[in-house]
XYZ file of C-alpha atoms in Angstrom:
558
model
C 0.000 0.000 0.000
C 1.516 3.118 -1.140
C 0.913 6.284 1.727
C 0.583 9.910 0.680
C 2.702 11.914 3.123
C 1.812 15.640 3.089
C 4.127 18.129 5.293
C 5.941 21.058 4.706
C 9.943 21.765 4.444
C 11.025 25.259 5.456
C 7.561 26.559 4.484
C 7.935 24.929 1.422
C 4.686 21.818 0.608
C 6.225 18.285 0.361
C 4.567 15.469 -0.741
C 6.336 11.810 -0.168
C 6.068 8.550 -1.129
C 8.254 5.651 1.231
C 9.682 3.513 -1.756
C 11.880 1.595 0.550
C 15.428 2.814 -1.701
C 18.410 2.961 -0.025
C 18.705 6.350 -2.405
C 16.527 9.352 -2.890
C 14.511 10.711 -5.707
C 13.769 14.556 -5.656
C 11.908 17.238 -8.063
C 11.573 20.553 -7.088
C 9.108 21.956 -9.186
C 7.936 25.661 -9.286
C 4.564 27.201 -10.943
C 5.731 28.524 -13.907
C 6.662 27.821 -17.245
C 6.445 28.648 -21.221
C 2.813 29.813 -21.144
C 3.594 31.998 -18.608
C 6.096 34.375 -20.777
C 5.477 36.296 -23.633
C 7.330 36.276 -26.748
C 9.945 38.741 -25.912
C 10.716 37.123 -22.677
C 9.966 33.480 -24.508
C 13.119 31.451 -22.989
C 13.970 33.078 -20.353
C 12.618 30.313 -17.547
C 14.324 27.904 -19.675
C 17.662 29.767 -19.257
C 17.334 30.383 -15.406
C 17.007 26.897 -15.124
C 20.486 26.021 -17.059
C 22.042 28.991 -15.340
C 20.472 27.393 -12.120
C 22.238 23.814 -12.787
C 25.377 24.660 -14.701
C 27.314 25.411 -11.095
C 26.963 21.371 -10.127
C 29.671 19.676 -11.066
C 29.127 17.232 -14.277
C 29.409 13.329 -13.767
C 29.007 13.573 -9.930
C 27.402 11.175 -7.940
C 23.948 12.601 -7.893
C 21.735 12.573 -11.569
C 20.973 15.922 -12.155
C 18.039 17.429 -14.843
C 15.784 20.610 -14.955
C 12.796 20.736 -17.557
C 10.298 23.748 -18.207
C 7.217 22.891 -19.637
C 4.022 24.931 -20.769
C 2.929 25.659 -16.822
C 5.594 24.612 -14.764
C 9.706 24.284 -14.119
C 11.316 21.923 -12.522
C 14.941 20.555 -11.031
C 15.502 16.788 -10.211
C 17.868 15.247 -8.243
C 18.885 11.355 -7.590
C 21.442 9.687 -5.193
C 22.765 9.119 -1.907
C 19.763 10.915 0.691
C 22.802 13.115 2.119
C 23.711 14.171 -1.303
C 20.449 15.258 -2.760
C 19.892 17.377 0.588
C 23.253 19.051 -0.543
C 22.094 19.805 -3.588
C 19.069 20.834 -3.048
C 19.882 23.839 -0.166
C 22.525 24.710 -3.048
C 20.057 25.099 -5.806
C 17.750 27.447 -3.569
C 21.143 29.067 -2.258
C 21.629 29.822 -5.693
C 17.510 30.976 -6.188
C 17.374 33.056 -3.135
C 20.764 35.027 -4.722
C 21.134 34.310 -8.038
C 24.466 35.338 -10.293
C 24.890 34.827 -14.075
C 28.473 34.437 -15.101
C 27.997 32.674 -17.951
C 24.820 34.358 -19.233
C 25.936 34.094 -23.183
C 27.385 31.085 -22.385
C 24.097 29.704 -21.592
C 22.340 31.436 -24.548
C 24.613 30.145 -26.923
C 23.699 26.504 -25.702
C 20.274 26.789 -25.633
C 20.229 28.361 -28.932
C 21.729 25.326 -30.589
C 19.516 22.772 -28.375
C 16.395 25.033 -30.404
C 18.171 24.147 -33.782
C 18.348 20.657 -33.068
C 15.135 20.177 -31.359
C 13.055 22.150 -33.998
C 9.485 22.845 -33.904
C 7.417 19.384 -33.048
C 3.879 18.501 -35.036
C 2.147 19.264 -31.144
C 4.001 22.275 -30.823
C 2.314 23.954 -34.053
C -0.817 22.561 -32.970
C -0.888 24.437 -29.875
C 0.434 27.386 -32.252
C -2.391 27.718 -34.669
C -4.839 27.365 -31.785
C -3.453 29.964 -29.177
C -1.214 32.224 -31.636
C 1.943 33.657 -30.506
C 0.740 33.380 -26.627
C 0.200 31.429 -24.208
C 1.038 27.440 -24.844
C 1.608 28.418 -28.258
C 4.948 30.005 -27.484
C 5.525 26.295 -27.451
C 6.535 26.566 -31.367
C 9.051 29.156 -30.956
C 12.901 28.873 -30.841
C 12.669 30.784 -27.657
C 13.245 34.560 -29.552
C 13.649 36.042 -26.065
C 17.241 34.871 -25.352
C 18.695 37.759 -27.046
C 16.841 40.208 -24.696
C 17.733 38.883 -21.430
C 19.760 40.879 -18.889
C 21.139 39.745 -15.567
C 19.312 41.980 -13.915
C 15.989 41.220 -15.683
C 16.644 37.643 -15.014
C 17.454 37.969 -11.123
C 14.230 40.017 -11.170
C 11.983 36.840 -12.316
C 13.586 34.483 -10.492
C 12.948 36.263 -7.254
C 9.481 37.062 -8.279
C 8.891 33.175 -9.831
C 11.220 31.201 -7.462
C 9.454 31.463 -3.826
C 8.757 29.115 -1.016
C 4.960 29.615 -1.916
C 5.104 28.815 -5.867
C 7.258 25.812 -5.066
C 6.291 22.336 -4.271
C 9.163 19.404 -2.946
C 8.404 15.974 -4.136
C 10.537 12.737 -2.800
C 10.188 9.041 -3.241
C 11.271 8.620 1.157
C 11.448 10.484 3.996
C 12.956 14.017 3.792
C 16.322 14.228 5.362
C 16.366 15.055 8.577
C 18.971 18.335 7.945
C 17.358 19.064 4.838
C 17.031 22.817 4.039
C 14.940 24.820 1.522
C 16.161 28.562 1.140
C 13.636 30.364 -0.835
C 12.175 33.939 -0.636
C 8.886 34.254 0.323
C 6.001 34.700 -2.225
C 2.586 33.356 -3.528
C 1.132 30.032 -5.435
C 1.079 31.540 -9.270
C -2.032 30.879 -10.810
C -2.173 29.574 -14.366
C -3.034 31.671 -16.913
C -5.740 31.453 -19.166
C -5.040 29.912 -22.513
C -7.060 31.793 -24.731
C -7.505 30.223 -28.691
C -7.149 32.873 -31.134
C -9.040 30.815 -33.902
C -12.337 29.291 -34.248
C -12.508 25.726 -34.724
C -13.387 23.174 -36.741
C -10.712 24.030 -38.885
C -7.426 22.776 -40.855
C -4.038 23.924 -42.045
C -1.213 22.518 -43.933
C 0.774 20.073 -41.716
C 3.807 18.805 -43.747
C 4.737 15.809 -41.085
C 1.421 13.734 -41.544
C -1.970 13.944 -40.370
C -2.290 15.848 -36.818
C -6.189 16.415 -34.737
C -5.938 18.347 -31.640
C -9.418 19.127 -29.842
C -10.055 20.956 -26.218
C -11.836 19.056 -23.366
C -12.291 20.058 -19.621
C -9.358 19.162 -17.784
C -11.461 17.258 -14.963
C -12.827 14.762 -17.461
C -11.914 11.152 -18.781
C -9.917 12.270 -21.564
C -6.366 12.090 -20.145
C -7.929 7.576 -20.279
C -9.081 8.427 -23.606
C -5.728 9.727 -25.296
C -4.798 6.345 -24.415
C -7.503 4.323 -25.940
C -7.747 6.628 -29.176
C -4.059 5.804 -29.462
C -5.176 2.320 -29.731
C -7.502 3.000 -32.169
C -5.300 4.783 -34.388
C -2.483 2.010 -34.317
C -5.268 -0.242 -35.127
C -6.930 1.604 -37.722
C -4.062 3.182 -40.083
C -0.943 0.868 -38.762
C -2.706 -2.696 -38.854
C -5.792 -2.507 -41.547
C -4.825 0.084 -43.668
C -0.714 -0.498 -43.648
C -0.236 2.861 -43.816
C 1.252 4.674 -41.361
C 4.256 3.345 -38.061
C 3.599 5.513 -35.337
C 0.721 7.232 -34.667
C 1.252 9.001 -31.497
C -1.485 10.641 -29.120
C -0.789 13.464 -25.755
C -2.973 14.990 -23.564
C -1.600 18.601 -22.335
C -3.193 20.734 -19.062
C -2.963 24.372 -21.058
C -4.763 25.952 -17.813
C -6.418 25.206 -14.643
C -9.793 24.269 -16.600
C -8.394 23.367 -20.032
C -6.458 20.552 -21.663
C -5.874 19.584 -25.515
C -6.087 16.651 -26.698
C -3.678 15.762 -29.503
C -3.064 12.877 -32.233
C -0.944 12.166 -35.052
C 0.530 9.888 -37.684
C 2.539 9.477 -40.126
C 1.114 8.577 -43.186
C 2.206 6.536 -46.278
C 1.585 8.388 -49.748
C -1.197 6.322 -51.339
C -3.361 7.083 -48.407
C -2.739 10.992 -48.286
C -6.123 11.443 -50.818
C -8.525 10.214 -48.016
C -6.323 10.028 -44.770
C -9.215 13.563 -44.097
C -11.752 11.657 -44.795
C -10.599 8.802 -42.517
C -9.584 10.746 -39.439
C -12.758 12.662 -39.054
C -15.001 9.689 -39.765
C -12.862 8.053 -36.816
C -13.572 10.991 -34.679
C -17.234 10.878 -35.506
C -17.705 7.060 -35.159
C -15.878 7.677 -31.430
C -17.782 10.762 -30.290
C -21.180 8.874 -31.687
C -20.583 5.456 -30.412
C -17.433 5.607 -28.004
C -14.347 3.032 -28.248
C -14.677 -0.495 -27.893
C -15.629 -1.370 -23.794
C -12.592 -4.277 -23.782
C -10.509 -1.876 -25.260
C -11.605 0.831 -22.290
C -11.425 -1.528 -19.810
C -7.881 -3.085 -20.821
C -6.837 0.604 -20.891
C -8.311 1.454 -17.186
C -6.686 -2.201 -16.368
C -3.194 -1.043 -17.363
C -2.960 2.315 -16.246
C -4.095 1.619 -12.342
C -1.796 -1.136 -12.759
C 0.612 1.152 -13.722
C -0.439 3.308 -10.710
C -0.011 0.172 -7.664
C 3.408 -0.474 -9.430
C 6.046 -0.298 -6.386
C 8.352 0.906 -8.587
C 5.977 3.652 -9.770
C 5.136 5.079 -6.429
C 6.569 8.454 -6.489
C 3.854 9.348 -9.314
C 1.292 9.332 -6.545
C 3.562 12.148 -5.404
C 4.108 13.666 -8.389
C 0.557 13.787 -9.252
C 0.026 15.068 -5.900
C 2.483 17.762 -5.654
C 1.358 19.395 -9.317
C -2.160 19.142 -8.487
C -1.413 21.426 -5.356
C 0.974 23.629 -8.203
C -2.130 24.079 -10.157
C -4.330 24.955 -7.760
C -6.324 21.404 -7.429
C -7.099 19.171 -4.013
C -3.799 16.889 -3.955
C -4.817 12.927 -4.434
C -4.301 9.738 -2.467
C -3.732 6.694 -4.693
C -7.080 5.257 -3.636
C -8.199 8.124 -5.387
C -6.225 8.758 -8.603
C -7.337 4.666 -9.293
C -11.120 5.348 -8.357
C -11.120 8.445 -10.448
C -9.390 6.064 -13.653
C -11.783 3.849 -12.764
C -14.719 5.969 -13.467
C -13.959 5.803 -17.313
C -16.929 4.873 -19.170
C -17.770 4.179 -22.915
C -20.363 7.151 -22.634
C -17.755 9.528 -20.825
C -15.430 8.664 -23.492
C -17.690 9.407 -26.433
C -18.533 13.010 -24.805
C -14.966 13.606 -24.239
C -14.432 12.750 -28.222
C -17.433 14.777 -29.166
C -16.149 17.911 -27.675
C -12.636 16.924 -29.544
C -14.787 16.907 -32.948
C -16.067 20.038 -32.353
C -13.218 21.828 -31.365
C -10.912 20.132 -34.063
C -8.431 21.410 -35.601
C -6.516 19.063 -38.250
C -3.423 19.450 -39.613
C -3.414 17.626 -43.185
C -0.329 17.029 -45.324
C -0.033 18.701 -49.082
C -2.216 16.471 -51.098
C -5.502 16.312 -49.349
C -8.765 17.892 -50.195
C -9.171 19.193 -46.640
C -10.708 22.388 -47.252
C -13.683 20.100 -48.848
C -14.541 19.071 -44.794
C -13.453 21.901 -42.907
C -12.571 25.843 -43.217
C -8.766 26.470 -44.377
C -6.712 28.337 -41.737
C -4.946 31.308 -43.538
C -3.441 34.658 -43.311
C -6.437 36.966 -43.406
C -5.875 39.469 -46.117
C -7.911 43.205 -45.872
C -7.863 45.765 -48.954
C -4.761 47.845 -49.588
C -4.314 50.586 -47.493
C -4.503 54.306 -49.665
C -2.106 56.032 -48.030
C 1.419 55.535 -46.337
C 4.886 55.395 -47.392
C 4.678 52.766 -50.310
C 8.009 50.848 -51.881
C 8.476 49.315 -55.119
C 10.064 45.641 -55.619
C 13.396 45.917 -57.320
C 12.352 43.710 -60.143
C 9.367 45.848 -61.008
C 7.517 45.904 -63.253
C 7.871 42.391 -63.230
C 6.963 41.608 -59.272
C 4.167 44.678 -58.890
C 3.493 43.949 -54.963
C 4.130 46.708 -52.988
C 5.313 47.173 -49.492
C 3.134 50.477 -47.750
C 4.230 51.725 -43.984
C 0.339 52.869 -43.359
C 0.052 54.734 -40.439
C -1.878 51.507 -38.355
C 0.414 48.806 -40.518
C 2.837 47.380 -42.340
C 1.300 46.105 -45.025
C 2.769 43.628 -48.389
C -0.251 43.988 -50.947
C -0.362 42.603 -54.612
C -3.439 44.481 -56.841
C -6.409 43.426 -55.165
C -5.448 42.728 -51.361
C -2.563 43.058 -48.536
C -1.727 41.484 -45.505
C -1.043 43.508 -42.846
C 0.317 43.815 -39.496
C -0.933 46.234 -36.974
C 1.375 47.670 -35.203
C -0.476 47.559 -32.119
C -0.947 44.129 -32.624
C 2.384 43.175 -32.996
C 3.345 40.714 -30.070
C 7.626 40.974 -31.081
C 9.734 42.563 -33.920
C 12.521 40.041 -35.129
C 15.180 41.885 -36.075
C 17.627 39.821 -38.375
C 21.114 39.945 -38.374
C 20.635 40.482 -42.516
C 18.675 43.464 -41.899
C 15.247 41.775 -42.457
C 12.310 42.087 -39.777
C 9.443 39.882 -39.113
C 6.309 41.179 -37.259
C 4.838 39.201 -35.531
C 0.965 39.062 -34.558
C 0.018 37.979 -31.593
C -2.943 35.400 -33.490
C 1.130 33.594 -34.837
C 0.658 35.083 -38.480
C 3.637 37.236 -39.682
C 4.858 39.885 -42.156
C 8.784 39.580 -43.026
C 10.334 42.718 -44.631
C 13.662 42.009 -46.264
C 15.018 44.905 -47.446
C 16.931 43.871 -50.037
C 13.778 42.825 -51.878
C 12.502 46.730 -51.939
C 13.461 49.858 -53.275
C 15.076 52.460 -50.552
C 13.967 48.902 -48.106
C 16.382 49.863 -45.797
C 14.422 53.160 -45.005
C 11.355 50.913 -44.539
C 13.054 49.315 -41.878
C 14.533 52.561 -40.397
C 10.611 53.462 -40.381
C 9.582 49.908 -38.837
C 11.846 50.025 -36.165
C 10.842 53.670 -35.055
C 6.922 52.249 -34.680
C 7.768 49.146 -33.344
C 8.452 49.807 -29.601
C 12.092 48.728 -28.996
C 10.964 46.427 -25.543
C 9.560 44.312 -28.406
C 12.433 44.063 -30.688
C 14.079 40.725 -30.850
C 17.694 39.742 -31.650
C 16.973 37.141 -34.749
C 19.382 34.888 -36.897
C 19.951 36.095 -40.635
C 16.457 34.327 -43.098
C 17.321 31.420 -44.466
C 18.001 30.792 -47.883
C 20.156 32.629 -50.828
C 19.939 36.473 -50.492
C 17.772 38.127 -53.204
C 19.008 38.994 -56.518
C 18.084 41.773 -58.802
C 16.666 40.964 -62.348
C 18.267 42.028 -65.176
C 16.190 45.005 -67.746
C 14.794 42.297 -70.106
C 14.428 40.210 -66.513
C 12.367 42.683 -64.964
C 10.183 44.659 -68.245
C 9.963 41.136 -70.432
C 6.894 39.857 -68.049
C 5.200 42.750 -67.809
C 4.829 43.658 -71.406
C 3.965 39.776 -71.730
C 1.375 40.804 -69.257
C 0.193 43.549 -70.149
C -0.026 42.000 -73.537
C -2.294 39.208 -72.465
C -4.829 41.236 -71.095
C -8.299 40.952 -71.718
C -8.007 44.791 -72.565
C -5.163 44.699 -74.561
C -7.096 41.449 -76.754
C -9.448 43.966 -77.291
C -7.104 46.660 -78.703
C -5.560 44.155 -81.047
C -8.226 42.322 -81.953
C -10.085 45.627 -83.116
C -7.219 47.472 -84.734
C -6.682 44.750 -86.317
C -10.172 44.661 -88.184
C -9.696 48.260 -88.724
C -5.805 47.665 -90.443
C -8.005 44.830 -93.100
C -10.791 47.300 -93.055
C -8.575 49.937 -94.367
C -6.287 47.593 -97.040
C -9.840 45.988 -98.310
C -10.516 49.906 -98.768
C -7.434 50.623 -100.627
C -7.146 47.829 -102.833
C -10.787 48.726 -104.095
C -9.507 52.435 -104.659
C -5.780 51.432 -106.226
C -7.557 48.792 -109.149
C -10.143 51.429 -110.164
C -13.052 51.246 -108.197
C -14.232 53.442 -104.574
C -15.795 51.597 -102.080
C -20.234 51.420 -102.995
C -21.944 52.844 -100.373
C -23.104 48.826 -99.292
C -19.619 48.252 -98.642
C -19.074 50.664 -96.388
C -22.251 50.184 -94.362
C -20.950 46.411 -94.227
C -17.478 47.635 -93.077
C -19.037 49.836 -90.191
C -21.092 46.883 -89.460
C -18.136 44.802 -88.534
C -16.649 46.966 -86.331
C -19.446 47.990 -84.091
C -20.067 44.248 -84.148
C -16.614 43.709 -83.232
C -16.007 46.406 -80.712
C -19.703 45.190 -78.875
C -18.072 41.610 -78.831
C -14.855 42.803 -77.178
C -16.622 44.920 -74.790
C -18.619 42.201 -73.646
C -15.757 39.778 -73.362
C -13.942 42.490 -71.433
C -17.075 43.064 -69.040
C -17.120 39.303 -68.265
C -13.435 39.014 -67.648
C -13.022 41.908 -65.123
C-alpha cells in the first residue's frame, strides 16, 4: 500500500512517497513555465534553469536534470539521501541570490539545443490554436534569449522562485537536515489559454496527419488519449498499412483546459482520403465511443501502472502538481477510483467535444478544405495612403510594401496582408537586416530589405513604430539572399502581361479589323473602283459588331 505523506519543508509543501530505496529521488518543481512568458521574454525560464544547474559539477554522484514545460519548471535530483539534501539547499542558495556568469554562455547553448530540437507537429498545434501566446509560445525557438539581462533575469527568479510557488516531491522520507532557502512569495495561478481561432478548422501540416481538440481538464480524456491511441495504431498501422507511429498526448494548457492531440505518419497512397478517414474516426468515437474491452484493458493497465512499487513516487508527483495548479492533492485510492470511473459514454462526450473543437493538420495532397474551413493569413484591402516601396524587379513583381500609419502592409493588386502595429506581439530583427512582425494570433509579415526599393528606409521606419521592448535579436532568413533581375528580366513579363490582357485582346483584336478594313478599302480604290456605299455600311457593321463583342468579353473578364 503506497501512503501519501503531506508536510511542509522550510515553508515549502512536500509530498512523499516511502519507496523503501536505499537512495533518494527529488523534483523541485515551481509554478511557472512557457505559457507563462510572452514572446519577448519566450526562454527566459528555460535559461534560469540552465544557469540554475550549470554550477553542479558534471558526472558527480547525484543525476541531475531541470525541464520547463508549458505551466511549470522543474529541477531533479537522484542519489545518496545526504547528497540530494546538498544539492538541493545549493540550488535554492543559488535561487534566493542568483548570479549569471555565464549568461551568453548559456544562450549560446540553448540556442543550438532550439536548432536541433526544432518545432514538433504538437508544438504547431498548440500554435495555430493559441497564436503567438500562451502554450503556443511552445513553437518558438525561444526569440527572447537575445533580450535577457542579468538583472531582468534575477528580477523573475525572485518574483517566480518562492517558497509559496514551489512544491518538494521525494520518493522517502525528507532528510532530517534538509534545508529549503527560498524567498517568500505566492502560489502563481495559471493563466488562461485563450484560442485565437475558431474551430473546426485545418491547415497545412507537412509531417502527416495531426487532430488536436479541447476538453475540460477534470474529465476522462487524459484515459481516452490512451484508448484513441489504440484505435489509431489499429486503424491506419494494422488494416490500412499505412502509417508506423501514430502518437497521441494529452496537455493541461490551464487550470480548466487541456488539448487533446493525435498524429501519424502517413504513407503516400493514403494521403487522398487520410481527411476523410480521421474525421469519420472521430465521428464514429464521439457517436458510439471506443470499444468497452478496449476501455477496460486501458483502465486495467494504467491503475496497474499506478499500484506499481516501482511507480510510487507518481502518486507524489501527481500530488504535488495538483497542489501547483491549484487542485485538491490525491491519495492513490483516489487517482485509481477516479481512472476507474472511465466509461464508454464519458469517453464518447470527451471525443465529441474533440470533434467540435478540431483542428486538423493535413499534409499537401488532401482535399481538406472540402470538410473543414482552411486556416490562412487573413488578407484586408490595400491601405490608400502611407509610405509605399516598389520591388526591385518591377515591373515584373508589382506587390508593394506600404508603412500605413496603423500597418505594415505587403499587398499585390487586389489585397494586402497587414500587421498592426499595435498588434504586434515581437519585432525580429535579423542579423541580414530583415524584420518579421509578428501578430500575436502567430501570423507574420517579413520585410527584407533587399527585396525593396530604398527597403532599408522601410526598416529605419519599422523600427521607429515598433516599440524597442519588443524588438528581438533574430538569426539572418534562411536561404540565398535576393538577386536583382536584369532590364529584359524585370520589363519582359510585364509587357507579356500587359499584352495578355483581356483589354489589350481587345485593342488588337479591333485594330486589327480596322488595319483589313482599311487595305480591303485601298485595294478597291488602287484597281479602279471606290468603295459602294453597301460596302461601307458592311465595313461599319463589322466593327461595331466587333467592338460590342470585345466589350462584352472584357465586361465578363473583369
Amino acid at each position: 500500500m503506497t501512503t501519501l505523506h503531506d508536510t511542509e519543508v522550510d515553508g515549502v509543501r512536500c509530498f512523499w512517497v516511502d519507496t523503501g530505496r536505499p537512495t533518494l529521488a527529488a523534483r523541485l518543481a515551481f509554478r511557472s513555465g512557457i505559457a507563462d512568458e510572452d514572446i519577448t521574454e519566450s526562454g527566459w525560464q528555460h535559461l534560469i534553469e540552465h544557469a540554475a544547474l550549470d554550477r553542479f559539477p558534471r558526472g558527480g554522484t547525484v543525476d541531475i536534470n531541470g525541464h520547463v514545460t508549458l505551466t511549470d519548471t522543474a529541477f531533479d535530483f537522484h542519489g545518496d539521501g545526504a547528497d540530494v539534501g546538498e544539492h538541493l539547499a545549493r540550488l535554492t542558495r543559488w535561487l534566493a541570490a542568483p548570479a549569471f556568469e555565464r549568461l551568453d554562455h548559456e544562450i549560446g547553448v540553448l540556442r543550438a539545443e532550439a536548432d536541433v530540437r526544432g518545432s514538433s507537429p504538437l508544438a504547431r498545434a498548440l500554435s495555430w490554436r493559441y497564436g503567438a501566446r500562451g502554450p503556443g509560445l511552445a513553437a518558438y525557438a525561444e526569440p527572447g534569449l537575445g533580450r535577457a539581462s542579468q538583472d531582468e533575469l534575477a528580477e523573475r527568479v525572485g518574483r517566480v522562485f518562492t517558497v509559496g510557488n514551489a512544491v518538494l516531491i521525494l520518493d522517502g522520507p525528507p532528510p532530517p537536515d534538509l534545508r529549503i532557502e527560498l524567498p517568500a512569495g505566492d502560489l502563481r495561478p495559471l493563466v488562461e489559454a485563450v484560442p485565437v481561432e475558431s474551430p473546426p478548422a485545418a491547415y497545412e501540416e507537412g509531417s502527416g496527419i495531426v487532430v488536436s481538440g479541447t476538453v475540460p481538464r477534470e474529465g476522462p480524456m487524459f484515459v481516452g488519449v490512451e484508448v484513441l491511441q489504440r484505435v489509431l495504431v489499429e486503424r491506419l498501422r494494422h488494416e490500412e498499412g499505412g502509417a508506423y507511429a501514430p502518437w497521441t498526448n494529452y496537455e493541461r494548457v490551464d487550470r480548466e483546459t487541456a488539448v487533446v492531440t493525435a498524429g501519424s505518419d502517413i504513407r503516400p497512397e493514403l494521403t487522398a482520403g487520410i481527411v476523410d478517414t480521421t474525421l469519420g474516426l472521430l465521428d464514429e468515437l464521439a457517436a458510439a465511443g471506443p470499444r468497452e474491452e478496449w476501455v477496460t484493458e486501458t483502465v486495467d493497465r494504467i491503475v496497474r501502472g499506478m499500484r506499481d512499487p516501482y511507480a510510487a513516487i507518481g502518486v507524489a508527483m501527481g500530488a504535488g502538481m495538483r497542489y501547483l495548479h491549484g487542485r485538491e492533492p490525491e491519495t492513490l485510492d483516489q487517482m485509481v477510483e477516479r481512472v476507474r470511473a472511465t466509461t464508454v459514454a464519458g469517453l464518447a462526450e470527451g471525443f465529441g467535444q474533440v470533434r467540435e473543437s478540431v483542428l486538423l493538420g493535413a499534409p499537401p495532397g488532401t482535399d481538406a478544405q472540402r470538410r473543414l474551413r482552411m486556416l490562412q493569413f487573413p488578407r484586408t484591402a490595400p491601405a490608400a495612403s502611407g509610405r509605399a516601396f516598389r520591388s526591385i524587379n518591377w515591373p515584373a513583381d508589382t506587390s508593394r510594401l506600404r508603412l500605413a500609419d496603423h500597418a505594415i502592409q505587403v499587398s499585390d493588386e487586389q489585397s494586402a496582408i497587414e500587421a498592426r502595429y499595435d498588434d504586434v506581439v515581437g519585432l525580429m530583427v535579423h542579423e541580414d537586416g530583415a524584420r518579421t512582425a509578428l501578430r500575436a494570433d502567430g501570423y507574420s509579415v517579413t520585410v527584407d530589405p533587399r527585396v525593396w526599393t530604398d527597403g532599408h528606409r522601410a526598416v529605419d521606419e519599422i523600427d521607429s513604430r515598433v516599440p524597442a521592448a519588443r524588438h528581438l535579436p533574430h538569426p539572418p532568413l534562411p536561404g540565398d539572399a535576393p538577386q536583382r533581375a536584369g532590364l529584359l528580366g524585370r520589363w519582359w513579363p510585364a509587357v507579356r502581361r500587359r499584352l495578355s490582357s483581356p483589354r489589350a485582346t481587345y485593342v488588337g483584336v479591333l485594330g486589327l479589323y480596322l488595319l483589313f478594313a482599311v487595305g480591303f478599302v485601298g485595294s478597291m480604290i488602287k484597281f479602279g473602283g471606290g468603295p459602294t456605299g453597301i460596302v461601307v455600311i458592311a465595313l461599319v457593321w463589322g466593327a461595331v459588331a466587333v467592338h460590342r463583342a470585345l466589350r462584352e468579353g472584357l465586361a465578363d473578364s473583369s
